[in-house]
GROMACS .gro file of C-alpha atoms in nm:
model
  454
    1MET     CA    1   6.878  10.699  11.379
    2ASN     CA    2   6.800  10.967  11.140
    3ILE     CA    3   6.870  10.731  10.804
    4GLU     CA    4   7.015  11.085  10.678
    5TYR     CA    5   7.254  11.099  10.992
    6ILE     CA    6   7.385  10.833  10.811
    7ALA     CA    7   7.475  10.959  10.505
    8ILE     CA    8   7.666  11.263  10.658
    9LEU     CA    9   7.844  11.008  10.895
   10PHE     CA   10   7.868  10.777  10.520
   11VAL     CA   11   8.038  11.083  10.386
   12LEU     CA   12   8.270  11.210  10.658
   13THR     CA   13   8.428  10.887  10.723
   14THR     CA   14   8.497  10.826  10.309
   15PHE     CA   15   8.668  11.146  10.375
   16GLY     CA   16   8.865  11.079  10.646
   17PHE     CA   17   8.990  10.747  10.525
   18LEU     CA   18   9.080  10.888  10.163
   19LEU     CA   19   9.321  11.183  10.391
   20SER     CA   20   9.504  10.912  10.505
   21GLY     CA   21   9.630  10.844  10.184
   22PHE     CA   22   9.455  10.494  10.132
   23PRO     CA   23   9.386  10.452   9.736
   24VAL     CA   24   9.106  10.643   9.646
   25ALA     CA   25   8.955  10.370   9.473
   26PHE     CA   26   8.926  10.103   9.732
   27VAL     CA   27   8.885  10.406  10.020
   28LEU     CA   28   8.546  10.467   9.780
   29SER     CA   29   8.429  10.061   9.724
   30GLY     CA   30   8.535   9.930  10.099
   31THR     CA   31   8.370  10.173  10.275
   32SER     CA   32   8.057  10.186  10.052
   33LEU     CA   33   8.019   9.829  10.121
   34ILE     CA   34   8.140   9.841  10.517
   35PHE     CA   35   7.767  10.058  10.522
   36ALA     CA   36   7.586   9.922  10.262
   37TYR     CA   37   7.640   9.599  10.500
   38PHE     CA   38   7.562   9.726  10.816
   39GLY     CA   39   7.263   9.952  10.674
   40ILE     CA   40   7.053   9.635  10.517
   41ILE     CA   41   7.149   9.441  10.904
   42PHE     CA   42   6.991   9.729  11.046
   43ASP     CA   43   6.742   9.727  10.813
   44VAL     CA   44   6.807  10.118  10.661
   45PHE     CA   45   6.983  10.018  10.289
   46ASP     CA   46   6.711   9.875  10.049
   47TYR     CA   47   6.925   9.566   9.877
   48SER     CA   48   6.868   9.698   9.509
   49TYR     CA   49   7.118   9.974   9.502
   50LEU     CA   50   7.379   9.736   9.506
   51LEU     CA   51   7.203   9.495   9.243
   52ALA     CA   52   7.186   9.855   9.009
   53PHE     CA   53   7.544   9.877   9.016
   54PRO     CA   54   7.654   9.550   8.757
   55ASN     CA   55   7.452   9.780   8.498
   56ARG     CA   56   7.647  10.077   8.619
   57VAL     CA   57   7.947   9.954   8.501
   58TYR     CA   58   7.828   9.782   8.174
   59GLY     CA   59   7.716  10.166   8.091
   60ILE     CA   60   8.117  10.269   8.182
   61MET     CA   61   8.259  10.001   7.969
   62VAL     CA   62   8.020  10.109   7.681
   63ASN     CA   63   8.068  10.439   7.710
   64GLN     CA   64   8.194  10.603   7.377
   65ASN     CA   65   8.282  10.885   7.531
   66LEU     CA   66   8.541  10.760   7.768
   67LEU     CA   67   8.706  10.584   7.517
   68ALA     CA   68   8.883  10.915   7.386
   69VAL     CA   69   9.071  10.873   7.749
   70PRO     CA   70   9.317  10.642   7.721
   71LEU     CA   71   9.391  10.773   7.414
   72PHE     CA   72   9.435  11.138   7.484
   73ILE     CA   73   9.629  11.046   7.733
   74PHE     CA   74   9.865  10.879   7.549
   75MET     CA   75   9.860  11.155   7.262
   76GLY     CA   76   9.999  11.359   7.573
   77SER     CA   77  10.243  11.124   7.707
   78VAL     CA   78  10.389  11.107   7.337
   79LEU     CA   79  10.416  11.460   7.301
   80GLU     CA   80  10.587  11.538   7.626
   81LYS     CA   81  10.844  11.279   7.555
   82THR     CA   82  10.904  11.442   7.191
   83ASP     CA   83  11.106  11.785   7.343
   84ILE     CA   84  10.818  11.936   7.201
   85ALA     CA   85  10.815  12.211   7.487
   86GLU     CA   86  11.197  12.276   7.454
   87ASN     CA   87  11.199  12.332   7.121
   88LEU     CA   88  10.892  12.601   7.095
   89LEU     CA   89  11.031  12.804   7.418
   90LYS     CA   90  11.398  12.816   7.197
   91SER     CA   91  11.184  12.965   6.872
   92MET     CA   92  10.931  13.133   7.060
   93ASN     CA   93  11.181  13.345   7.285
   94GLN     CA   94  11.397  13.396   6.945
   95LEU     CA   95  11.081  13.643   6.898
   96TYR     CA   96  11.090  13.870   7.185
   97LYS     CA   97  11.477  13.772   7.282
   98ASN     CA   98  11.530  14.195   7.342
   99SER     CA   99  11.171  14.302   7.542
  100SER     CA  100  11.160  14.298   7.865
  101SER     CA  101  10.905  14.045   7.900
  102GLY     CA  102  10.981  13.845   7.626
  103LEU     CA  103  11.068  13.565   7.809
  104GLY     CA  104  10.749  13.565   8.042
  105ILE     CA  105  10.547  13.569   7.704
  106SER     CA  106  10.712  13.336   7.538
  107VAL     CA  107  10.620  13.049   7.830
  108ILE     CA  108  10.243  13.134   7.903
  109ILE     CA  109  10.251  13.122   7.475
  110VAL     CA  110  10.443  12.746   7.514
  111GLY     CA  111  10.194  12.672   7.811
  112THR     CA  112   9.883  12.784   7.638
  113LEU     CA  113  10.036  12.540   7.317
  114MET     CA  114  10.109  12.263   7.544
  115ALA     CA  115   9.762  12.251   7.720
  116ALA     CA  116   9.607  12.274   7.412
  117SER     CA  117   9.808  11.957   7.294
  118THR     CA  118   9.950  11.759   7.608
  119GLY     CA  119   9.682  11.852   7.899
  120ILE     CA  120   9.919  11.727   8.181
  121VAL     CA  121   9.973  11.995   8.402
  122GLY     CA  122  10.247  11.813   8.641
  123ALA     CA  123  10.461  11.731   8.319
  124SER     CA  124  10.404  12.076   8.175
  125VAL     CA  125  10.485  12.281   8.494
  126VAL     CA  126  10.793  12.054   8.549
  127THR     CA  127  10.890  12.054   8.189
  128LEU     CA  128  10.886  12.480   8.187
  129GLY     CA  129  11.025  12.487   8.533
  130LEU     CA  130  11.373  12.289   8.421
  131LEU     CA  131  11.369  12.463   8.065
  132SER     CA  132  11.268  12.817   8.150
  133LEU     CA  133  11.301  12.885   8.512
  134PRO     CA  134  11.709  12.931   8.509
  135VAL     CA  135  11.736  13.115   8.215
  136MET     CA  136  11.412  13.386   8.357
  137LEU     CA  137  11.650  13.401   8.632
  138LYS     CA  138  11.953  13.497   8.403
  139ASN     CA  139  11.781  13.770   8.228
  140GLY     CA  140  11.682  13.940   8.523
  141TYR     CA  141  11.329  13.821   8.668
  142PRO     CA  142  11.276  13.819   8.984
  143PRO     CA  143  11.204  13.487   9.139
  144SER     CA  144  10.875  13.508   9.219
  145LEU     CA  145  10.789  13.647   8.917
  146ALA     CA  146  10.942  13.355   8.748
  147CYS     CA  147  10.793  13.126   8.958
  148GLY     CA  148  10.443  13.265   8.876
  149THR     CA  149  10.419  13.252   8.532
  150ILE     CA  150  10.556  12.871   8.524
  151CYS     CA  151  10.246  12.760   8.786
  152ALA     CA  152   9.995  12.946   8.606
  153SER     CA  153  10.116  12.879   8.235
  154GLY     CA  154  10.152  12.547   8.318
  155THR     CA  155   9.833  12.499   8.496
  156LEU     CA  156   9.646  12.597   8.183
  157GLY     CA  157   9.614  12.225   8.075
  158GLN     CA  158   9.267  12.218   8.354
  159ILE     CA  159   9.070  12.453   8.124
  160ILE     CA  160   9.196  12.433   7.793
  161PRO     CA  161   9.070  12.161   7.557
  162PRO     CA  162   9.143  11.838   7.511
  163SER     CA  163   9.129  11.893   7.905
  164LEU     CA  164   9.154  11.557   8.078
  165VAL     CA  165   8.941  11.716   8.356
  166LEU     CA  166   8.671  11.892   8.065
  167ILE     CA  167   8.663  11.508   7.877
  168LEU     CA  168   8.579  11.350   8.260
  169LEU     CA  169   8.358  11.680   8.359
  170ALA     CA  170   8.130  11.596   8.046
  171ASP     CA  171   8.092  11.241   8.114
  172VAL     CA  172   7.974  11.275   8.486
  173LEU     CA  173   7.812  11.625   8.403
  174SER     CA  174   7.597  11.472   8.114
  175SER     CA  175   7.491  11.201   8.408
  176ALA     CA  176   7.354  11.404   8.669
  177TYR     CA  177   7.186  11.640   8.409
  178GLN     CA  178   6.989  11.322   8.313
  179GLN     CA  179   6.913  11.244   8.613
  180ALA     CA  180   6.770  11.603   8.756
  181GLN     CA  181   6.567  11.530   8.401
  182LEU     CA  182   6.428  11.210   8.505
  183ASN     CA  183   6.350  11.350   8.875
  184ALA     CA  184   6.138  11.636   8.686
  185GLY     CA  185   5.993  11.412   8.447
  186ILE     CA  186   6.145  11.397   8.139
  187PHE     CA  187   6.195  11.069   7.989
  188SER     CA  188   6.370  11.183   7.682
  189PRO     CA  189   6.650  11.389   7.830
  190ASP     CA  190   6.924  11.595   7.663
  191THR     CA  191   7.273  11.503   7.738
  192ILE     CA  192   7.614  11.696   7.752
  193THR     CA  193   7.878  11.600   7.490
  194ILE     CA  194   8.245  11.651   7.535
  195GLY     CA  195   8.222  11.863   7.186
  196ASP     CA  196   7.973  12.126   7.422
  197LEU     CA  197   8.210  12.156   7.726
  198PHE     CA  198   8.515  12.166   7.462
  199ALA     CA  199   8.358  12.467   7.307
  200GLY     CA  200   8.221  12.641   7.606
  201ALA     CA  201   8.576  12.652   7.744
  202ILE     CA  202   8.755  12.814   7.421
  203ILE     CA  203   8.685  13.187   7.535
  204PRO     CA  204   8.775  13.127   7.900
  205GLY     CA  205   9.084  12.909   7.807
  206LEU     CA  206   9.248  13.212   7.575
  207LEU     CA  207   9.120  13.477   7.818
  208LEU     CA  208   9.315  13.350   8.073
  209PRO     CA  209   9.679  13.342   7.868
  210ILE     CA  210   9.572  13.705   7.785
  211LEU     CA  211   9.546  13.886   8.062
  212TYR     CA  212   9.836  13.688   8.185
  213ILE     CA  213  10.023  13.849   7.901
  214PHE     CA  214   9.938  14.223   8.010
  215TYR     CA  215  10.042  14.126   8.376
  216ILE     CA  216  10.382  14.090   8.212
  217LYS     CA  217  10.392  14.318   8.011
  218SER     CA  218  10.263  14.565   8.303
  219LYS     CA  219  10.597  14.424   8.472
  220LYS     CA  220  10.936  14.670   8.433
  221ILE     CA  221  11.244  14.384   8.425
  222LYS     CA  222  11.576  14.571   8.329
  223ILE     CA  223  11.701  14.240   8.127
  224ASN     CA  224  12.067  14.116   8.137
  225LYS     CA  225  12.174  14.100   7.761
  226ASN     CA  226  12.475  13.950   7.890
  227ASN     CA  227  12.281  13.617   7.968
  228ASP     CA  228  12.162  13.620   7.649
  229LYS     CA  229  12.248  13.216   7.587
  230GLY     CA  230  12.102  12.884   7.624
  231ILE     CA  231  11.725  12.938   7.502
  232ASN     CA  232  11.802  13.194   7.252
  233GLU     CA  233  12.083  12.984   7.057
  234THR     CA  234  11.839  12.916   6.748
  235ASN     CA  235  11.706  13.107   6.442
  236SER     CA  236  11.396  13.249   6.323
  237ALA     CA  237  11.372  12.962   6.035
  238ASN     CA  238  11.298  12.702   6.327
  239LEU     CA  239  10.974  12.874   6.439
  240LEU     CA  240  10.730  12.789   6.182
  241LYS     CA  241  10.909  12.402   6.223
  242SER     CA  242  10.882  12.446   6.653
  243ILE     CA  243  10.557  12.590   6.625
  244LEU     CA  244  10.337  12.425   6.259
  245PRO     CA  245  10.360  12.016   6.394
  246PRO     CA  246  10.177  12.034   6.739
  247PHE     CA  247   9.911  12.338   6.554
  248ILE     CA  248   9.839  12.128   6.339
  249LEU     CA  249   9.785  11.851   6.527
  250ILE     CA  250   9.547  12.044   6.753
  251PHE     CA  251   9.311  12.205   6.513
  252LEU     CA  252   9.286  11.818   6.402
  253VAL     CA  253   9.177  11.721   6.696
  254LEU     CA  254   8.965  12.004   6.850
  255GLY     CA  255   8.809  12.121   6.494
  256SER     CA  256   8.706  11.753   6.418
  257ILE     CA  257   8.535  11.728   6.743
  258ILE     CA  258   8.406  12.120   6.754
  259PHE     CA  259   8.285  12.084   6.404
  260GLY     CA  260   8.107  11.769   6.421
  261ILE     CA  261   8.348  11.615   6.188
  262ALA     CA  262   8.440  11.308   6.454
  263THR     CA  263   8.343  11.178   6.763
  264PRO     CA  264   8.578  11.260   7.052
  265SER     CA  265   8.725  10.897   7.081
  266GLU     CA  266   8.801  10.958   6.677
  267ALA     CA  267   8.974  11.225   6.741
  268ALA     CA  268   9.162  11.118   7.003
  269ALA     CA  269   9.220  10.879   6.804
  270VAL     CA  270   9.353  11.083   6.541
  271GLY     CA  271   9.569  11.270   6.811
  272ALA     CA  272   9.721  10.899   6.941
  273ALA     CA  273   9.846  10.868   6.577
  274GLY     CA  274   9.955  11.217   6.505
  275SER     CA  275  10.134  11.258   6.817
  276LEU     CA  276  10.351  10.929   6.686
  277SER     CA  277  10.414  11.077   6.338
  278ILE     CA  278  10.513  11.374   6.529
  279ALA     CA  279  10.782  11.153   6.724
  280PHE     CA  280  10.871  11.004   6.425
  281LEU     CA  281  10.961  11.323   6.246
  282LYS     CA  282  11.177  11.430   6.513
  283GLY     CA  283  11.345  11.134   6.533
  284LYS     CA  284  11.205  11.033   6.893
  285PHE     CA  285  11.054  10.739   6.790
  286THR     CA  286  11.157  10.449   6.912
  287LYS     CA  287  11.105  10.104   7.100
  288ASN     CA  288  11.156  10.252   7.485
  289ILE     CA  289  10.923  10.549   7.383
  290LEU     CA  290  10.660  10.366   7.285
  291GLU     CA  291  10.716  10.152   7.594
  292LYS     CA  292  10.685  10.427   7.832
  293THR     CA  293  10.442  10.556   7.709
  294SER     CA  294  10.242  10.255   7.665
  295ARG     CA  295  10.274  10.197   8.034
  296GLU     CA  296  10.224  10.535   8.158
  297THR     CA  297   9.926  10.518   7.965
  298ILE     CA  298   9.770  10.193   8.116
  299LYS     CA  299   9.848  10.311   8.475
  300ILE     CA  300   9.646  10.648   8.419
  301THR     CA  301   9.403  10.464   8.237
  302SER     CA  302   9.367  10.221   8.531
  303MET     CA  303   9.334  10.442   8.768
  304VAL     CA  304   9.112  10.695   8.677
  305PHE     CA  305   8.841  10.346   8.555
  306MET     CA  306   8.853  10.223   8.925
  307ILE     CA  307   8.826  10.556   9.112
  308LEU     CA  308   8.490  10.592   8.842
  309LEU     CA  309   8.384  10.248   8.914
  310GLY     CA  310   8.447  10.290   9.301
  311ALA     CA  311   8.278  10.648   9.266
  312THR     CA  312   7.982  10.499   9.091
  313LEU     CA  313   7.916  10.265   9.393
  314PHE     CA  314   7.987  10.489   9.657
  315SER     CA  315   7.685  10.697   9.480
  316LEU     CA  316   7.474  10.437   9.484
  317VAL     CA  317   7.542  10.366   9.825
  318PHE     CA  318   7.506  10.754   9.917
  319ARG     CA  319   7.137  10.759   9.747
  320GLY     CA  320   7.025  10.487   9.915
  321PHE     CA  321   7.084  10.611  10.262
  322GLU     CA  322   6.871  10.978  10.110
  323GLY     CA  323   7.187  11.150  10.082
  324GLU     CA  324   7.056  11.292   9.766
  325LEU     CA  325   6.751  11.397   9.936
  326LEU     CA  326   6.958  11.529  10.200
  327ILE     CA  327   7.153  11.740   9.941
  328HIS     CA  328   6.850  11.844   9.768
  329ASN     CA  329   6.696  12.013  10.090
  330LEU     CA  330   6.984  12.176  10.215
  331LEU     CA  331   7.047  12.391   9.914
  332VAL     CA  332   6.682  12.464   9.799
  333GLU     CA  333   6.597  12.557  10.155
  334ILE     CA  334   6.886  12.813  10.171
  335PRO     CA  335   6.737  13.117  10.310
  336SER     CA  336   6.867  13.322   9.961
  337ASP     CA  337   6.845  13.234   9.560
  338LYS     CA  338   6.975  12.984   9.373
  339TYR     CA  339   7.278  13.124   9.293
  340THR     CA  340   7.382  13.127   9.667
  341SER     CA  341   7.341  12.760   9.645
  342LEU     CA  342   7.575  12.727   9.336
  343LEU     CA  343   7.843  12.951   9.538
  344ILE     CA  344   7.865  12.726   9.831
  345VAL     CA  345   7.919  12.462   9.614
  346LEU     CA  346   8.156  12.598   9.400
  347ILE     CA  347   8.363  12.719   9.771
  348LEU     CA  348   8.368  12.368   9.895
  349MET     CA  349   8.505  12.245   9.554
  350PHE     CA  350   8.770  12.477   9.586
  351PHE     CA  351   8.832  12.391   9.936
  352LEU     CA  352   8.834  12.048   9.850
  353GLY     CA  353   9.098  12.061   9.553
  354PHE     CA  354   9.361  12.188   9.850
  355ILE     CA  355   9.341  11.753   9.946
  356LEU     CA  356   9.150  11.609   9.690
  357ASP     CA  357   9.292  11.552   9.329
  358PHE     CA  358   9.035  11.678   9.053
  359ILE     CA  359   8.911  11.299   8.977
  360GLU     CA  360   8.816  11.241   9.285
  361ILE     CA  361   8.626  11.544   9.267
  362ILE     CA  362   8.475  11.520   8.982
  363PHE     CA  363   8.360  11.152   9.011
  364ILE     CA  364   8.267  11.196   9.351
  365VAL     CA  365   8.140  11.586   9.443
  366ILE     CA  366   7.922  11.596   9.169
  367PRO     CA  367   7.690  11.315   9.142
  368LEU     CA  368   7.649  11.436   9.486
  369PHE     CA  369   7.506  11.829   9.389
  370GLY     CA  370   7.513  11.816   8.985
  371PRO     CA  371   7.099  11.708   8.977
  372THR     CA  372   7.006  11.953   9.266
  373LEU     CA  373   7.181  12.264   9.089
  374PHE     CA  374   7.035  12.126   8.770
  375SER     CA  375   6.672  12.081   8.940
  376LEU     CA  376   6.778  12.463   8.988
  377GLY     CA  377   6.741  12.583   8.615
  378PHE     CA  378   7.143  12.599   8.556
  379ASP     CA  379   7.277  12.575   8.258
  380PRO     CA  380   7.533  12.247   8.270
  381ILE     CA  381   7.784  12.401   7.997
  382TRP     CA  382   7.840  12.690   8.200
  383ILE     CA  383   7.838  12.481   8.552
  384GLY     CA  384   8.104  12.310   8.353
  385ILE     CA  385   8.343  12.557   8.313
  386LEU     CA  386   8.292  12.701   8.657
  387ILE     CA  387   8.359  12.377   8.796
  388ALA     CA  388   8.700  12.306   8.557
  389MET     CA  389   8.797  12.686   8.636
  390VAL     CA  390   8.766  12.653   9.018
  391LEU     CA  391   8.957  12.342   9.033
  392GLN     CA  392   9.242  12.557   8.805
  393THR     CA  393   9.239  12.765   9.071
  394SER     CA  394   9.308  12.584   9.342
  395PHE     CA  395   9.601  12.366   9.183
  396LEU     CA  396   9.713  12.726   9.184
  397THR     CA  397   9.632  12.813   9.536
  398PRO     CA  398   9.892  12.837   9.837
  399PRO     CA  399   9.949  12.661  10.086
  400PHE     CA  400   9.838  12.304   9.894
  401GLY     CA  401   9.799  12.388   9.550
  402PHE     CA  402   9.962  12.069   9.329
  403SER     CA  403  10.074  12.294   9.091
  404LEU     CA  404  10.323  12.436   9.394
  405PHE     CA  405  10.431  12.137   9.477
  406TYR     CA  406  10.515  12.037   9.126
  407LEU     CA  407  10.704  12.325   9.067
  408ARG     CA  408  10.887  12.324   9.420
  409GLY     CA  409  11.024  12.012   9.323
  410VAL     CA  410  11.277  12.125   9.023
  411THR     CA  411  11.336  12.510   9.167
  412PRO     CA  412  11.658  12.554   9.333
  413LYS     CA  413  11.679  12.557   9.723
  414ASN     CA  414  11.794  12.895   9.743
  415ILE     CA  415  11.436  13.037   9.605
  416SER     CA  416  11.192  12.931   9.906
  417THR     CA  417  10.863  12.848   9.943
  418SER     CA  418  10.739  13.155  10.038
  419GLU     CA  419  10.865  13.353   9.686
  420ILE     CA  420  10.718  13.085   9.501
  421TYR     CA  421  10.363  13.118   9.655
  422ASN     CA  422  10.395  13.494   9.636
  423GLY     CA  423  10.481  13.474   9.253
  424VAL     CA  424  10.154  13.286   9.206
  425TYR     CA  425   9.845  13.535   9.399
  426PRO     CA  426   9.855  13.800   9.069
  427PHE     CA  427   9.770  13.480   8.904
  428ILE     CA  428   9.517  13.374   9.158
  429GLY     CA  429   9.382  13.736   9.132
  430ILE     CA  430   9.337  13.699   8.747
  431GLN     CA  431   9.183  13.308   8.800
  432ILE     CA  432   8.920  13.515   9.008
  433LEU     CA  433   8.844  13.760   8.775
  434VAL     CA  434   8.773  13.568   8.507
  435ILE     CA  435   8.548  13.311   8.743
  436ILE     CA  436   8.354  13.628   8.794
  437ILE     CA  437   8.324  13.721   8.427
  438ILE     CA  438   8.186  13.380   8.356
  439TYR     CA  439   7.948  13.401   8.695
  440GLN     CA  440   7.811  13.739   8.578
  441PHE     CA  441   7.789  13.636   8.217
  442PRO     CA  442   7.699  13.326   8.144
  443SER     CA  443   7.729  13.387   7.739
  444MET     CA  444   8.068  13.351   7.753
  445THR     CA  445   8.032  13.020   7.790
  446THR     CA  446   7.762  12.917   7.651
  447PHE     CA  447   7.767  13.130   7.295
  448LEU     CA  448   7.998  12.911   7.081
  449PRO     CA  449   7.855  12.555   7.183
  450GLU     CA  450   7.505  12.740   7.072
  451PHE     CA  451   7.669  12.849   6.770
  452LEU     CA  452   7.811  12.560   6.677
  453PHE     CA  453   7.557  12.298   6.801
  454GLY     CA  454   7.235  12.473   6.838
   0.00000   0.00000   0.00000
């Protein structure tokens, strides 16, 4: 049996078990060990690949960039529990309360600020849905438009720094980029940092909400001024008080990374301390919040690192069955140019986003395809932002988009699932438009990193 067929069977078996609902980390490591065991028995797998695993684990544990993961998760979890979204919505809407599109614009702006401060997509969609959906419906917004605005705004945390997607992408892309250079005989390879991806995501991350706002402004909504209650019950003096703390925190965290003042892990520590300070100033700092956020942080961080370890073993075994060579041959020998190969990989990731979490896609797919893409000469920052945008779009796309499930869980029963789907289609169109713009103009993602870091 051709060893490359074993690599294909290995991947298909792994994805089959992933769809069964078993924990991802154990599926990755379990199927890898089983295939490696039988590969050794039938003398089609080199045992030395498994001997490399302890060194890979050590490399993960001492990776300074990955130290930022639990700290950013902790920061987002604390901010989520300090009612920052509710206060921002009330204050922002005060500016637009007499405008037909004011509520929608408020939701988009708050979604953007939440993305830049918490970066937790599920929490953002649920929070915006609970707080703003009833008020938008009372004020004359069609259910589809209200749901679409909330879903799209809550999903901005996938692309706007300090997105967990970008943090994990930076490490995996850097490894794939270095592997491609080593394969090409470059033994002092360049690397990709979290700061590079953060800087590369700023322009696309800001373009999306701007286009969302233009779309909302184009809709003629008849507001019901008799329902000008609830979320509007605030005064303009609260605006500065609501916006200033998260804005300062965003500036300290992202600014310190982008301008080279602090490493990502140091900036994440500042963010964690800053989120606790905001909780204290708002009178929300309690032992209960600290316990909940700490437990949540430990749980999510453990899940991320267990998946990372399983994906590392998966990658080694796949390479041992010459899977990397198989993928390289498939992409390089496609009867077209290298951009067709890139398009195929992006489309594959888009559809995988329906059935797999972004963490699984990052840790499984990118190590398989990344080295080959980079060997074709693609810029790693550009590739990273394209991947992040594609994953964000898959979060919105019916029928399996994760953001749709989050919103469905908090919407009234009288709003049908089809109305939620219809609401997100225009925003999906905007997403695809931005992806096309980035695809055609890579400098949108590479200009800031080159300007800031050289």
